[in-house]
Amino acid sequence: GNLLNPTELINAKCKFSGTTPVLRTTRHLFLDLPKLQPSLQEYITTASKQGGWTQNCVQVTSAWMRDGLKTRCITRDLKWGTPVPKEGFQGKVFYVWFDAPIGYISITANYTPEWQAWWKNPKDVEMVQFMGKDNVPFHTVIFPATLLGTGEDWTMMRNISVTEYLNYEGGKFSKSRGVGVFGTDARDTGIPVEVWRFYLLSNRPEQQDTDFKWGDLQLRNNSELLANIGNFANRSLMFVGKFFDGKVPGKADGKGDAELEEFSKAVGPKVDEYLAAMEKIKIREGIKIAMSISAEGNRFLQDTAPWTVAKTDKDKCASLMTAAVGLVRLLAALLNPYMPSLSRKLLEQLNLPPSAIDLTDELVKGSYSLHTLLPAGH
């Protein structure tokens, strides 16, 4: 929609009292966006290419720039808000979307006296922002213009991930009408936090609007989270507990080499795809790939049937299960950005320290040799 001046309203009435507003003369501060447009356009062009801005973000920003920027009022005649610290403007507050992004800086300054090491260090610090599409222009136009207008060397946003709308059961969320599920509602259901995080992130509206549906949450929890990750981790760890006294048996020389090579060749490239997706802030794609890696684990167990191999060749079975529990460790790291509580549970079952959750270069390399990810006897 378009912004309207109060004087453009036809037959304006107060919603609460029904009275007609009275026009009065007042003074306000304005941000001179037209003067900043050339430097702002240069910033947008560079950052959007380097940061790979999402298409919806580029479209909204381009529309603002194409239509020509106008001076923008940054003060309001209100009692609630941040007071304007300028002589002659007492009793006024800053417009919230001028003030709020500056709060990112002030919050950092309140947290640490070294705030400039983050906010005035564009060579060493990369700022990434996440938001819904409604708030795009305030972060790609207004806030950058504010920083550029100071003439100082600020850390500017380069990467931004913008979502479309998440709807509720085919309609729109509305807190005022009680339509939807909100923070306290989610808490009161007793549904584990990892279930919420899995469903919402795998259903993240990155390219188009998506729907929150209770039936879908239940279905995906049962058919994907439990049947895929839960099933693989449980089968692998229970098997090692039963047949190898709860210790990683280690790979036996010359045993199961072909199966392990095929398994690692299926997993390793997918880990590379996962990293590429995460670097591009394709969060929905990242969790989809992580789930496919877990599915490779279930396929490996089904194809190699270690419960049968254990009866005839326990050394080969040891090799197979060493790779399987290695994948459990890898999954703990891959799932950590999405479901940290689940990752911690996996680490506890593996008896690994919290540091094992880091997706290090060594761990990524080990995805091509899954049997090397946990030492024999662990």
Coordinates of C-alpha atoms in Angstrom, one line a residue:
G1 CA 0.0 0.0 0.0
N2 CA 0.9 3.7 -0.1
L3 CA 1.5 6.1 2.7
L4 CA -1.2 8.8 3.0
N5 CA -1.0 12.2 4.6
P6 CA -3.7 12.8 7.1
T7 CA -4.9 15.7 4.9
E8 CA -5.6 13.3 2.1
L9 CA -8.2 11.4 4.1
I10 CA -11.8 12.0 3.0
N11 CA -14.3 12.7 5.8
A12 CA -11.8 11.7 8.4
K13 CA -13.2 10.5 11.8
C14 CA -11.6 9.2 14.9
K15 CA -12.3 5.5 15.2
F16 CA -12.8 5.6 19.0
S17 CA -14.7 8.9 19.5
G18 CA -16.1 9.6 16.1
T19 CA -15.0 13.2 16.2
T20 CA -13.3 15.0 13.3
P21 CA -9.6 15.6 13.6
V22 CA -8.4 19.2 13.9
L23 CA -5.4 20.3 11.7
R24 CA -2.6 22.0 13.7
T25 CA 0.7 23.4 12.7
T26 CA 3.7 21.5 14.0
R27 CA 7.5 21.1 13.3
H28 CA 9.2 17.8 12.5
L29 CA 12.6 16.4 11.5
F30 CA 13.0 14.8 8.1
L31 CA 15.5 12.4 6.6
D32 CA 16.8 13.8 3.3
L33 CA 16.6 10.6 1.3
P34 CA 16.8 12.2 -2.1
K35 CA 20.2 13.6 -1.2
L36 CA 21.3 10.2 -0.2
Q37 CA 19.9 8.3 -3.1
P38 CA 23.1 8.1 -5.3
S39 CA 25.2 6.6 -2.5
L40 CA 22.3 4.4 -1.3
Q41 CA 21.8 3.0 -4.8
E42 CA 25.5 2.2 -5.0
Y43 CA 25.3 0.3 -1.7
I44 CA 22.1 -1.6 -2.7
T45 CA 23.6 -2.6 -6.1
T46 CA 26.8 -4.0 -4.5
A47 CA 25.3 -5.6 -1.4
S48 CA 22.4 -7.3 -3.2
K49 CA 24.8 -9.0 -5.7
Q50 CA 27.5 -9.9 -3.1
G51 CA 24.9 -11.0 -0.5
G52 CA 22.6 -12.8 -2.9
W53 CA 19.5 -10.9 -1.6
T54 CA 16.3 -12.9 -2.0
Q55 CA 14.1 -12.0 -5.0
N56 CA 11.3 -10.6 -2.9
C57 CA 13.7 -8.4 -1.1
V58 CA 15.2 -7.1 -4.4
Q59 CA 11.7 -6.4 -5.8
V60 CA 10.5 -4.4 -2.8
T61 CA 13.8 -2.4 -2.6
S62 CA 13.9 -1.7 -6.3
A63 CA 10.3 -0.4 -6.3
W64 CA 11.2 2.2 -3.6
M65 CA 14.3 3.3 -5.5
R66 CA 12.7 3.3 -8.9
D67 CA 9.8 5.6 -7.8
G68 CA 12.3 8.1 -6.4
L69 CA 13.0 8.6 -2.7
K70 CA 11.2 11.4 -0.9
T71 CA 12.1 13.2 2.3
R72 CA 10.8 11.1 5.2
C73 CA 9.5 12.4 8.5
I74 CA 11.4 10.8 11.4
T75 CA 9.5 12.3 14.4
R76 CA 6.0 12.0 15.8
D77 CA 3.8 14.0 18.2
L78 CA 3.3 11.2 20.6
K79 CA 4.0 10.5 24.3
W80 CA 5.3 7.0 23.9
G81 CA 8.7 6.4 22.2
T82 CA 12.3 7.6 22.3
P83 CA 12.4 11.4 23.0
V84 CA 14.0 13.6 20.4
P85 CA 17.2 15.0 22.0
K86 CA 17.2 18.3 20.0
E87 CA 16.4 21.8 21.1
G88 CA 13.0 22.9 19.9
F89 CA 11.6 19.4 19.5
Q90 CA 10.8 18.6 23.2
G91 CA 7.6 16.5 23.5
K92 CA 8.3 14.7 20.3
V93 CA 9.5 11.1 19.8
F94 CA 11.3 9.4 17.0
Y95 CA 9.3 7.4 14.4
V96 CA 9.7 3.8 15.4
W97 CA 11.2 2.6 12.1
F98 CA 13.8 5.3 12.2
D99 CA 14.6 4.6 15.8
A100 CA 14.3 0.8 16.0
P101 CA 17.2 -0.2 13.7
I102 CA 19.5 2.2 15.5
G103 CA 18.5 0.2 18.6
Y104 CA 20.5 -2.7 17.1
I105 CA 23.6 -0.5 17.7
S106 CA 22.6 0.8 21.1
I107 CA 21.8 -2.7 22.4
T108 CA 25.3 -3.8 21.4
A109 CA 26.8 -0.7 23.0
N110 CA 24.8 -1.5 26.2
Y111 CA 26.2 -5.0 26.1
T112 CA 29.8 -4.3 25.5
P113 CA 32.1 -1.2 25.5
E114 CA 33.7 -2.8 22.4
W115 CA 30.6 -2.2 20.3
Q116 CA 32.6 -0.4 17.6
A117 CA 34.6 -3.5 17.0
W118 CA 31.3 -4.9 15.6
W119 CA 29.5 -1.9 14.2
K120 CA 32.4 0.1 12.8
N121 CA 34.4 -2.7 11.3
P122 CA 33.1 -3.5 7.9
K123 CA 36.3 -5.3 6.8
D124 CA 36.1 -8.0 9.5
V125 CA 32.4 -8.2 10.4
E126 CA 29.6 -9.5 8.2
M127 CA 26.0 -8.5 9.2
V128 CA 23.2 -10.9 8.2
Q129 CA 19.5 -10.0 8.8
F130 CA 16.3 -12.1 8.9
M131 CA 12.8 -10.7 8.5
G132 CA 9.4 -10.8 7.0
K133 CA 8.8 -8.9 3.7
D134 CA 6.8 -6.2 5.4
N135 CA 9.9 -4.8 7.1
V136 CA 12.3 -4.9 4.0
P137 CA 12.4 -1.1 3.1
F138 CA 13.3 -0.1 6.7
H139 CA 16.4 -2.3 6.5
T140 CA 17.4 -2.0 2.9
V141 CA 16.6 1.7 2.4
I142 CA 15.9 3.7 5.6
F143 CA 18.5 2.3 8.0
P144 CA 21.3 2.1 5.4
A145 CA 20.5 5.7 4.3
T146 CA 20.7 6.7 8.0
L147 CA 24.2 5.2 8.4
L148 CA 25.4 6.6 5.1
G149 CA 24.2 10.0 6.0
T150 CA 26.6 10.1 9.0
G151 CA 29.6 9.9 6.6
E152 CA 31.1 7.3 9.0
D153 CA 32.5 3.9 8.2
W154 CA 29.7 1.6 9.5
T155 CA 29.3 -2.2 9.2
M156 CA 26.5 -2.4 6.7
M157 CA 24.1 -5.3 6.1
R158 CA 25.2 -7.4 3.1
N159 CA 23.2 -10.6 3.5
I160 CA 19.5 -10.6 4.1
S161 CA 16.9 -13.4 4.2
V162 CA 13.3 -12.3 3.6
T163 CA 10.3 -14.6 4.0
E164 CA 6.8 -14.4 2.6
Y165 CA 3.8 -15.0 4.8
L166 CA 3.1 -17.9 7.1
N167 CA -0.7 -18.4 7.1
Y168 CA -2.8 -20.4 9.5
E169 CA -5.1 -23.2 8.3
G170 CA -5.7 -21.5 5.0
G171 CA -6.3 -18.0 6.5
K172 CA -4.3 -15.2 8.0
F173 CA -2.9 -15.1 11.6
S174 CA -4.6 -12.5 13.7
K175 CA -3.7 -12.1 17.4
S176 CA -6.5 -9.6 18.0
R177 CA -9.1 -12.1 16.7
G178 CA -7.4 -15.1 18.3
V179 CA -6.7 -16.8 15.0
G180 CA -3.4 -18.7 15.0
V181 CA -1.0 -20.3 17.4
F182 CA 1.4 -18.0 19.4
G183 CA 4.3 -18.3 21.8
T184 CA 2.4 -19.2 24.9
D185 CA 0.0 -21.4 23.0
A186 CA 3.0 -23.4 21.6
R187 CA 4.4 -23.7 25.1
D188 CA 1.1 -24.8 26.7
T189 CA 0.6 -27.7 24.2
G190 CA 3.5 -29.6 25.8
I191 CA 4.8 -30.4 22.3
P192 CA 8.7 -30.6 22.5
V193 CA 10.5 -27.6 21.2
E194 CA 12.4 -29.6 18.6
V195 CA 9.1 -30.5 17.0
W196 CA 8.0 -26.9 16.7
R197 CA 11.4 -25.9 15.3
F198 CA 11.5 -28.7 12.8
Y199 CA 8.0 -28.0 11.5
L200 CA 8.3 -24.2 11.3
L201 CA 11.8 -24.2 9.7
S202 CA 11.0 -27.0 7.2
N203 CA 7.9 -25.0 6.3
R204 CA 9.6 -21.6 6.2
P205 CA 7.9 -19.4 3.5
E206 CA 11.1 -18.6 1.6
Q207 CA 9.7 -18.5 -1.9
Q208 CA 6.0 -18.3 -1.4
D209 CA 3.4 -18.2 1.4
T210 CA 3.0 -21.4 3.4
D211 CA 0.4 -22.7 5.8
F212 CA 0.6 -23.8 9.4
K213 CA -1.7 -26.8 9.8
W214 CA -2.1 -28.9 12.9
G215 CA -2.6 -32.0 10.9
D216 CA 0.5 -31.4 8.9
L217 CA 2.5 -30.8 12.0
Q218 CA 1.4 -34.1 13.4
L219 CA 2.0 -35.9 10.1
R220 CA 5.5 -34.5 9.5
N221 CA 6.5 -35.2 13.1
N222 CA 5.5 -38.8 12.8
S223 CA 6.6 -39.5 9.2
E224 CA 9.8 -37.4 9.1
L225 CA 11.2 -36.5 12.5
L226 CA 10.4 -39.7 14.3
A227 CA 10.4 -42.2 11.4
N228 CA 13.5 -40.7 9.8
I229 CA 16.0 -39.2 12.3
G230 CA 14.5 -40.8 15.4
N231 CA 14.4 -44.2 13.8
F232 CA 17.9 -44.1 12.5
A233 CA 19.5 -42.8 15.7
N234 CA 17.6 -45.2 17.9
R235 CA 18.3 -48.3 15.8
S236 CA 22.0 -47.5 15.5
L237 CA 22.6 -46.7 19.1
M238 CA 20.5 -49.6 20.4
F239 CA 22.2 -52.0 18.2
V240 CA 25.7 -51.0 19.4
G241 CA 24.5 -51.2 22.9
K242 CA 23.2 -54.7 22.4
F243 CA 25.9 -56.3 20.3
F244 CA 29.0 -54.3 21.3
D245 CA 28.4 -53.4 24.9
G246 CA 27.6 -49.8 24.1
K247 CA 31.1 -49.1 22.7
V248 CA 32.1 -48.2 19.2
P249 CA 33.5 -51.4 17.8
G250 CA 35.8 -49.8 15.2
K251 CA 36.3 -50.8 11.6
A252 CA 37.8 -54.2 11.0
D253 CA 40.5 -54.4 8.4
G254 CA 39.2 -55.6 5.0
K255 CA 35.6 -55.9 6.3
G256 CA 32.7 -54.0 4.8
D257 CA 34.9 -51.8 2.7
A258 CA 32.6 -51.7 -0.3
E259 CA 29.6 -50.9 1.8
L260 CA 31.3 -48.2 3.7
E261 CA 32.7 -46.6 0.5
E262 CA 29.2 -46.5 -1.1
F263 CA 27.7 -45.1 2.2
S264 CA 30.2 -42.3 2.5
K265 CA 29.9 -41.5 -1.2
A266 CA 26.2 -41.0 -0.7
V267 CA 26.6 -38.8 2.4
G268 CA 29.7 -36.7 1.7
P269 CA 28.4 -34.8 -1.4
K270 CA 25.1 -34.1 0.5
V271 CA 27.1 -32.5 3.3
D272 CA 28.7 -30.2 0.7
E273 CA 25.2 -29.3 -0.6
Y274 CA 24.1 -28.6 2.9
L275 CA 26.9 -26.2 3.5
A276 CA 26.3 -24.4 0.2
A277 CA 22.6 -24.0 1.1
M278 CA 23.4 -22.6 4.5
E279 CA 25.9 -20.2 3.1
K280 CA 23.2 -18.8 0.9
I281 CA 20.8 -18.7 3.9
K282 CA 18.5 -21.3 2.2
I283 CA 17.3 -22.6 5.6
R284 CA 14.5 -24.7 4.3
E285 CA 16.7 -26.4 1.7
G286 CA 19.3 -27.0 4.4
I287 CA 17.0 -29.0 6.7
K288 CA 15.7 -30.9 3.7
I289 CA 19.2 -32.0 2.9
A290 CA 19.9 -32.9 6.5
M291 CA 16.8 -35.1 6.5
S292 CA 17.9 -36.8 3.3
I293 CA 21.3 -37.5 4.9
S294 CA 19.5 -39.2 7.8
A295 CA 17.4 -41.1 5.2
E296 CA 20.7 -42.4 3.7
G297 CA 21.5 -43.8 7.2
N298 CA 18.2 -45.7 7.3
R299 CA 18.8 -47.0 3.8
F300 CA 22.3 -48.1 4.7
L301 CA 20.9 -50.1 7.7
Q302 CA 18.2 -51.6 5.6
D303 CA 20.5 -52.6 2.7
T304 CA 23.3 -54.0 4.8
A305 CA 21.1 -55.6 7.5
P306 CA 23.7 -55.6 10.3
W307 CA 21.4 -57.7 12.5
T308 CA 21.8 -60.5 10.0
V309 CA 25.5 -59.9 9.4
A310 CA 26.1 -60.1 13.2
K311 CA 25.2 -63.8 13.1
T312 CA 27.8 -64.7 10.5
D313 CA 30.5 -62.0 10.5
K314 CA 30.7 -59.9 13.6
D315 CA 33.8 -58.1 12.3
K316 CA 32.0 -56.9 9.2
C317 CA 29.1 -55.9 11.4
A318 CA 31.5 -53.9 13.5
S319 CA 32.6 -51.9 10.5
L320 CA 29.0 -51.3 9.4
M321 CA 27.9 -50.0 12.8
T322 CA 31.0 -47.9 13.3
A323 CA 30.0 -45.9 10.2
A324 CA 26.4 -45.8 11.3
V325 CA 27.1 -44.2 14.7
G326 CA 29.6 -41.9 12.9
L327 CA 26.6 -40.6 10.9
V328 CA 24.7 -40.1 14.2
R329 CA 27.5 -37.8 15.3
L330 CA 27.5 -36.0 12.0
L331 CA 23.7 -35.5 12.1
A332 CA 24.0 -34.0 15.6
A333 CA 26.1 -31.2 14.1
L334 CA 24.0 -30.8 10.9
L335 CA 20.8 -30.5 12.9
N336 CA 22.2 -28.2 15.6
P337 CA 21.2 -24.9 13.8
Y338 CA 17.6 -26.2 13.6
M339 CA 17.0 -28.3 16.7
P340 CA 19.8 -27.7 19.2
S341 CA 17.9 -29.5 22.0
L342 CA 17.8 -32.7 19.8
S343 CA 21.4 -32.3 18.9
R344 CA 22.3 -32.1 22.6
K345 CA 20.3 -35.3 23.3
L346 CA 22.2 -37.1 20.5
L347 CA 25.5 -36.0 22.0
E348 CA 24.5 -37.2 25.4
Q349 CA 23.6 -40.6 24.0
L350 CA 27.0 -40.7 22.2
N351 CA 28.7 -39.6 25.4
L352 CA 30.4 -36.7 23.5
P353 CA 31.3 -33.3 24.9
P354 CA 29.4 -30.2 23.7
S355 CA 32.3 -29.2 21.5
A356 CA 31.6 -32.3 19.3
I357 CA 28.5 -30.5 18.0
D358 CA 30.7 -28.0 16.0
L359 CA 30.6 -28.6 12.2
T360 CA 34.4 -28.4 11.8
D361 CA 36.4 -28.8 8.6
E362 CA 37.6 -32.1 10.1
L363 CA 34.0 -33.3 10.6
V364 CA 33.0 -32.3 7.1
K365 CA 36.0 -34.1 5.7
G366 CA 35.0 -37.2 7.8
S367 CA 31.6 -37.3 6.1
Y368 CA 33.5 -39.0 3.2
S369 CA 34.8 -41.6 5.7
L370 CA 32.0 -42.0 8.2
H371 CA 33.8 -44.9 10.0
T372 CA 36.5 -42.4 11.1
L373 CA 34.2 -40.0 13.0
L374 CA 34.2 -42.0 16.3
P375 CA 37.2 -43.9 17.6
A376 CA 37.0 -47.6 18.5
G377 CA 36.2 -48.1 22.1
H378 CA 34.4 -44.8 22.6

